[in-house]
Amino acid sequence: MAETKYIFVTGGVSSSLGKGIIAASLAKLLQARGFKTTIQKLDPYINVDPGTLNPYEHGECYVTDDGAETDLDLGHYERFLNVKTSQANNVTTGRIYQSVIEKERRGEFLGKTVQVVPHITNEIKERIQILGNNGDYDIVITEIGGTVGDIESLPYIEAVRQLKWELGDDNALVIHLTLVPFLSAAGELKTKPTQHSVKTLMESGIKADILVCRTEHELSDDIRRKLAIFCNVRQEAVIQSIDADTIYDVPNMMLKEGLDTVTLKKLNLPDDSTPNLEHWNKFLARHKNPKAEVRIGLIGKYVELQDSYKSILESFIHAGAENEVMVKVESIHSEFINENTIQHKISHLDGILVAPGFGERGIEGKIDAVRFARENKLPFLGICLGMQMAVIEFARNVLQLNKANSTEMDAHTKHPVIDIMEEQKDITHMGGTMRLGAWDCDLVEGSIIKDVYGKDEIKERHRHRYEYNNKYREQFEKAGMAATGINPETGLVEVIELKEHPWFVGVQYHPEYKSTVASPHPLFVAFVKAAHEHSKTKSAKLAQKS
C-alpha cells in the first residue's frame, strides 16, 4: 500500500461503552484479512502517563517492552492482535503539553505566541502519524479517550478534523461509538442520545462515517434507518454492538455486522478476502466448552475494581482455554485476611495468586496468604510485590528473621530482605523512575521456571523499585528457597521457588503483560495446570474418604 490509512474512534453519550474493544475488534478483522494494523490511544488527562495514578482512578497501568507506562487499553490491543505496542501507541495531554512547552523553551517557535491552535493540535497530529510514517503499518486506528463534548477532548477532536481534511476522504474515517438505551417504562430503545452525540461531533466540524451503537436489545431495521437519516450516515454504516458474553466474541459480532466491509469500502481498500479467524475461534471454542473447573484466589488490595488487575484476569482466560478448564477467579481483599479468616477464605481454593501493588496497606494479609499456600502445599504464584511477600514470609517464619520486611514498608527494618535499588535511593520524582520495560533473565537448570519456559533465557516486563536483597541469598538457598531466575547484567534475582513444594513460584516481573489469545503466557498456563492437578488430587482424596 502506498499510503497509510487512518481510522479514528470517538465516543459519545457515556464513558465505558467499549471503544477499546471495538477498536481492537476492528483491528483484528483487518489484520485477519492481511492488513498490517496497529492501534493507539489518545488520553485527555493531564498526567504525563498513568504511572502515578491509583488503580482505583484508571485501572491497571500497562507496561510495554520499551518501558512506557500506558493506558490499560493497550493491553487489549496486544491481546487481540498479538503485536507489541510502544510509547508511540499511547499519548496523553500531559505529554503533548510537556513537549510543546519544552519546544517553546528551546525557542523553536521563533517568538510566536504558543496557542492550542496550531501548536497543540500540530503536536497531536504529529503524534498520531508517528506509527503511520514508519512504514510498518497499512492501517492505524486511533482511539480518542473520553466522550465528545468533554472540554479535555476538544484539542484532539480539532486535530482529527484537521487531519481528516489534510489526508482526504479515502485515507481517513471516523467511527463514533454511542449508546442506544432501552427505557423499560416505555418498553423501547431510544435514539435521541445518539442523535445529540452526533450533533455535538458535527458542531466540532467532524461528520461520523460509521456509527457503532451499544445496546442491550437488537436494533430493528426501523431504528437503523432512523439513525442513518438523522445522523447522516448510510444505513449499512449503522453497526449494532449488543452486549456479549465475553469481549472475545466481539470480533465475530462485528464481522457479522459488516464493520470491516464498510470500513474497507470507505477507505477505498480491496474487499476481496475473508478474515481468517480459525485460531481465534478455536480459542473461543475451548474457552466456552471447558472440561473442568478450577478456583483460584486473586489476593490483592484493589479488588473492588476489576480493571485494577485486568491483564491478570485476561491471562487466566487465555491459560484456562489452553488447559481446557474454566478458571473461576475469586477476588479476595488482603486487608480482610488474618489468622481468623484465612481458613474460610482460602482453604477451598485450588491455587492462589498474590498480586502486584504498592504501599503497606494489606501487606500482612498477603503474607498470611503466602504462608497458608506454603504450609498447605497449595499452588502459588506471586507477581512483583507478591513475590516479595513470599520472600518476607519465608524470612520471618522459616529463617526466623524477626520482623523481616521490605524497606518500602519499614525503612528501619533490621532485616531488609527486600530493599530499594542503590541507583533509586536519590530519586525524588515518582513518574517513570522505576525499573521499567523488558529485562533479560537467565533461568536455572532443573527449576520449575526453566521447565515452564523450555529455554535458558527469557525477557519479561518490569514495573517496580524494590528488589530481592542478595545479601540474604545464601540463607534463603540453604533453607530451601531457591533463586532460579537471575538478571545477567545486574545479578538481581527475578524468580524464586520453594524446593519442597509441588508448585510455588514468585516472579519479580509482570508475565500478565505478555499474555495474548494467540500466545497464552506459559507461566499462567503452567500455574493453571498445577491448580487443576491439585483439584483432581483433592477430589480423589475426598472420594476415598466417602
Short mmCIF file of N, CA and C in Angstrom, two decimals, residues 16-26 28-29 72-73 75-80 214 241-254 280-281 283-284 287-288 307 310-311 313-315 317-318 515-517:
data_model
loop_
_atom_site.label_atom_id
_atom_site.label_comp_id
_atom_site.label_asym_id
_atom_site.label_seq_id
_atom_site.Cartn_x
_atom_site.Cartn_y
_atom_site.Cartn_z
N SER A 16 -17.11 4.32 29.12
CA SER A 16 -17.12 2.86 29.38
C SER A 16 -18.03 2.08 28.45
N LEU A 17 -18.21 2.57 27.22
CA LEU A 17 -19.00 1.83 26.25
C LEU A 17 -18.18 0.77 25.53
N GLY A 18 -16.85 0.88 25.61
CA GLY A 18 -16.01 -0.13 25.00
C GLY A 18 -15.34 0.29 23.71
N LYS A 19 -14.89 1.55 23.64
CA LYS A 19 -14.17 2.00 22.44
C LYS A 19 -12.94 1.13 22.19
N GLY A 20 -12.23 0.78 23.27
CA GLY A 20 -11.02 -0.03 23.12
C GLY A 20 -11.30 -1.39 22.53
N ILE A 21 -12.40 -2.01 22.96
CA ILE A 21 -12.75 -3.34 22.44
C ILE A 21 -13.21 -3.26 20.99
N ILE A 22 -13.98 -2.22 20.65
CA ILE A 22 -14.41 -2.04 19.26
C ILE A 22 -13.19 -1.79 18.37
N ALA A 23 -12.28 -0.92 18.83
CA ALA A 23 -11.07 -0.64 18.05
C ALA A 23 -10.24 -1.90 17.86
N ALA A 24 -10.08 -2.68 18.94
CA ALA A 24 -9.29 -3.91 18.87
C ALA A 24 -9.96 -4.95 17.99
N SER A 25 -11.29 -5.02 18.04
CA SER A 25 -12.03 -6.00 17.23
C SER A 25 -11.94 -5.68 15.75
N LEU A 26 -12.09 -4.39 15.41
CA LEU A 26 -11.94 -3.99 14.01
C LEU A 26 -10.52 -4.26 13.54
N LYS A 28 -8.52 -6.50 14.63
CA LYS A 28 -8.37 -7.95 14.48
C LYS A 28 -8.93 -8.41 13.13
N LEU A 29 -10.08 -7.89 12.75
CA LEU A 29 -10.69 -8.28 11.47
C LEU A 29 -9.83 -7.81 10.29
N LEU A 72 -4.57 1.00 30.11
CA LEU A 72 -4.87 -0.45 30.06
C LEU A 72 -5.42 -0.90 28.72
N ASP A 73 -5.97 0.03 27.91
CA ASP A 73 -6.48 -0.37 26.59
C ASP A 73 -5.38 -0.94 25.70
N GLY A 75 -3.31 -3.01 26.58
CA GLY A 75 -3.34 -4.45 26.87
C GLY A 75 -4.34 -5.16 25.96
N HIS A 76 -5.51 -4.57 25.77
CA HIS A 76 -6.49 -5.14 24.84
C HIS A 76 -5.91 -5.22 23.43
N TYR A 77 -5.24 -4.16 23.01
CA TYR A 77 -4.68 -4.14 21.66
C TYR A 77 -3.71 -5.31 21.47
N GLU A 78 -2.82 -5.50 22.44
CA GLU A 78 -1.83 -6.59 22.32
C GLU A 78 -2.49 -7.96 22.41
N ARG A 79 -3.46 -8.10 23.32
CA ARG A 79 -4.11 -9.41 23.49
C ARG A 79 -4.88 -9.81 22.24
N PHE A 80 -5.48 -8.84 21.54
CA PHE A 80 -6.24 -9.15 20.33
C PHE A 80 -5.33 -9.36 19.12
N ARG A 214 -23.94 0.80 20.97
CA ARG A 214 -24.02 -0.14 22.09
C ARG A 214 -25.46 -0.25 22.55
N SER A 241 -23.78 -3.05 18.34
CA SER A 241 -22.84 -3.71 19.25
C SER A 241 -23.61 -4.10 20.51
N ILE A 242 -24.20 -5.27 20.46
CA ILE A 242 -25.02 -5.74 21.58
C ILE A 242 -24.13 -6.36 22.64
N ASP A 243 -24.59 -6.37 23.89
CA ASP A 243 -23.81 -6.93 24.99
C ASP A 243 -23.40 -8.37 24.68
N ALA A 244 -22.15 -8.70 24.98
CA ALA A 244 -21.59 -10.02 24.66
C ALA A 244 -21.25 -10.78 25.94
N ASP A 245 -21.19 -12.12 25.82
CA ASP A 245 -20.80 -12.95 26.96
C ASP A 245 -19.35 -12.70 27.34
N THR A 246 -18.52 -12.46 26.36
CA THR A 246 -17.09 -12.21 26.57
C THR A 246 -16.60 -11.22 25.53
N ILE A 247 -15.59 -10.43 25.87
CA ILE A 247 -15.05 -9.47 24.90
C ILE A 247 -14.50 -10.16 23.67
N TYR A 248 -14.15 -11.44 23.81
CA TYR A 248 -13.56 -12.16 22.68
C TYR A 248 -14.60 -12.60 21.65
N ASP A 249 -15.89 -12.37 21.96
CA ASP A 249 -16.95 -12.59 20.98
C ASP A 249 -17.08 -11.42 20.02
N VAL A 250 -16.59 -10.26 20.42
CA VAL A 250 -16.88 -9.02 19.69
C VAL A 250 -16.34 -9.03 18.25
N PRO A 251 -15.12 -9.53 17.97
CA PRO A 251 -14.70 -9.56 16.56
C PRO A 251 -15.68 -10.31 15.65
N ASN A 252 -16.18 -11.44 16.10
CA ASN A 252 -17.15 -12.18 15.29
C ASN A 252 -18.47 -11.43 15.15
N MET A 253 -18.87 -10.73 16.21
CA MET A 253 -20.09 -9.93 16.14
C MET A 253 -19.94 -8.78 15.16
N MET A 254 -18.76 -8.14 15.16
CA MET A 254 -18.50 -7.05 14.22
C MET A 254 -18.38 -7.57 12.78
N TRP A 280 -8.48 -17.94 16.30
CA TRP A 280 -9.30 -17.19 17.25
C TRP A 280 -10.52 -18.01 17.67
N ASN A 281 -11.18 -18.61 16.71
CA ASN A 281 -12.40 -19.37 17.01
C ASN A 281 -12.11 -20.68 17.72
N PHE A 283 -9.73 -20.91 19.98
CA PHE A 283 -9.59 -20.41 21.35
C PHE A 283 -10.97 -20.21 21.99
N LEU A 284 -11.89 -19.59 21.26
CA LEU A 284 -13.22 -19.34 21.79
C LEU A 284 -13.94 -20.65 22.12
N HIS A 287 -12.53 -22.01 25.28
CA HIS A 287 -12.94 -21.16 26.41
C HIS A 287 -14.39 -21.42 26.81
N LYS A 288 -15.25 -21.62 25.82
CA LYS A 288 -16.68 -21.78 26.11
C LYS A 288 -17.09 -23.21 26.40
N ASP A 307 -10.79 -3.72 36.83
CA ASP A 307 -9.79 -3.23 35.88
C ASP A 307 -8.41 -3.05 36.51
N LYS A 310 -6.67 -6.15 35.32
CA LYS A 310 -7.26 -6.56 34.04
C LYS A 310 -6.39 -7.59 33.31
N SER A 311 -5.10 -7.33 33.20
CA SER A 311 -4.22 -8.24 32.44
C SER A 311 -4.12 -9.60 33.11
N LEU A 313 -6.52 -11.06 34.95
CA LEU A 313 -7.79 -11.75 34.71
C LEU A 313 -7.86 -12.28 33.29
N GLU A 314 -7.39 -11.49 32.32
CA GLU A 314 -7.41 -11.95 30.92
C GLU A 314 -6.41 -13.09 30.71
N SER A 315 -5.27 -13.04 31.42
CA SER A 315 -4.28 -14.11 31.30
C SER A 315 -4.85 -15.43 31.78
N ILE A 317 -7.97 -16.27 31.51
CA ILE A 317 -8.86 -16.74 30.43
C ILE A 317 -8.04 -17.45 29.35
N HIS A 318 -6.92 -16.87 28.95
CA HIS A 318 -6.07 -17.49 27.93
C HIS A 318 -5.54 -18.84 28.42
N SER A 515 0.67 -11.92 27.89
CA SER A 515 -0.26 -12.99 27.52
C SER A 515 -1.25 -12.49 26.48
N THR A 516 -1.41 -13.25 25.40
CA THR A 516 -2.36 -12.89 24.34
C THR A 516 -3.18 -14.12 23.96
N VAL A 517 -4.22 -13.89 23.18
CA VAL A 517 -5.05 -15.01 22.70
C VAL A 517 -4.20 -15.99 21.90
#
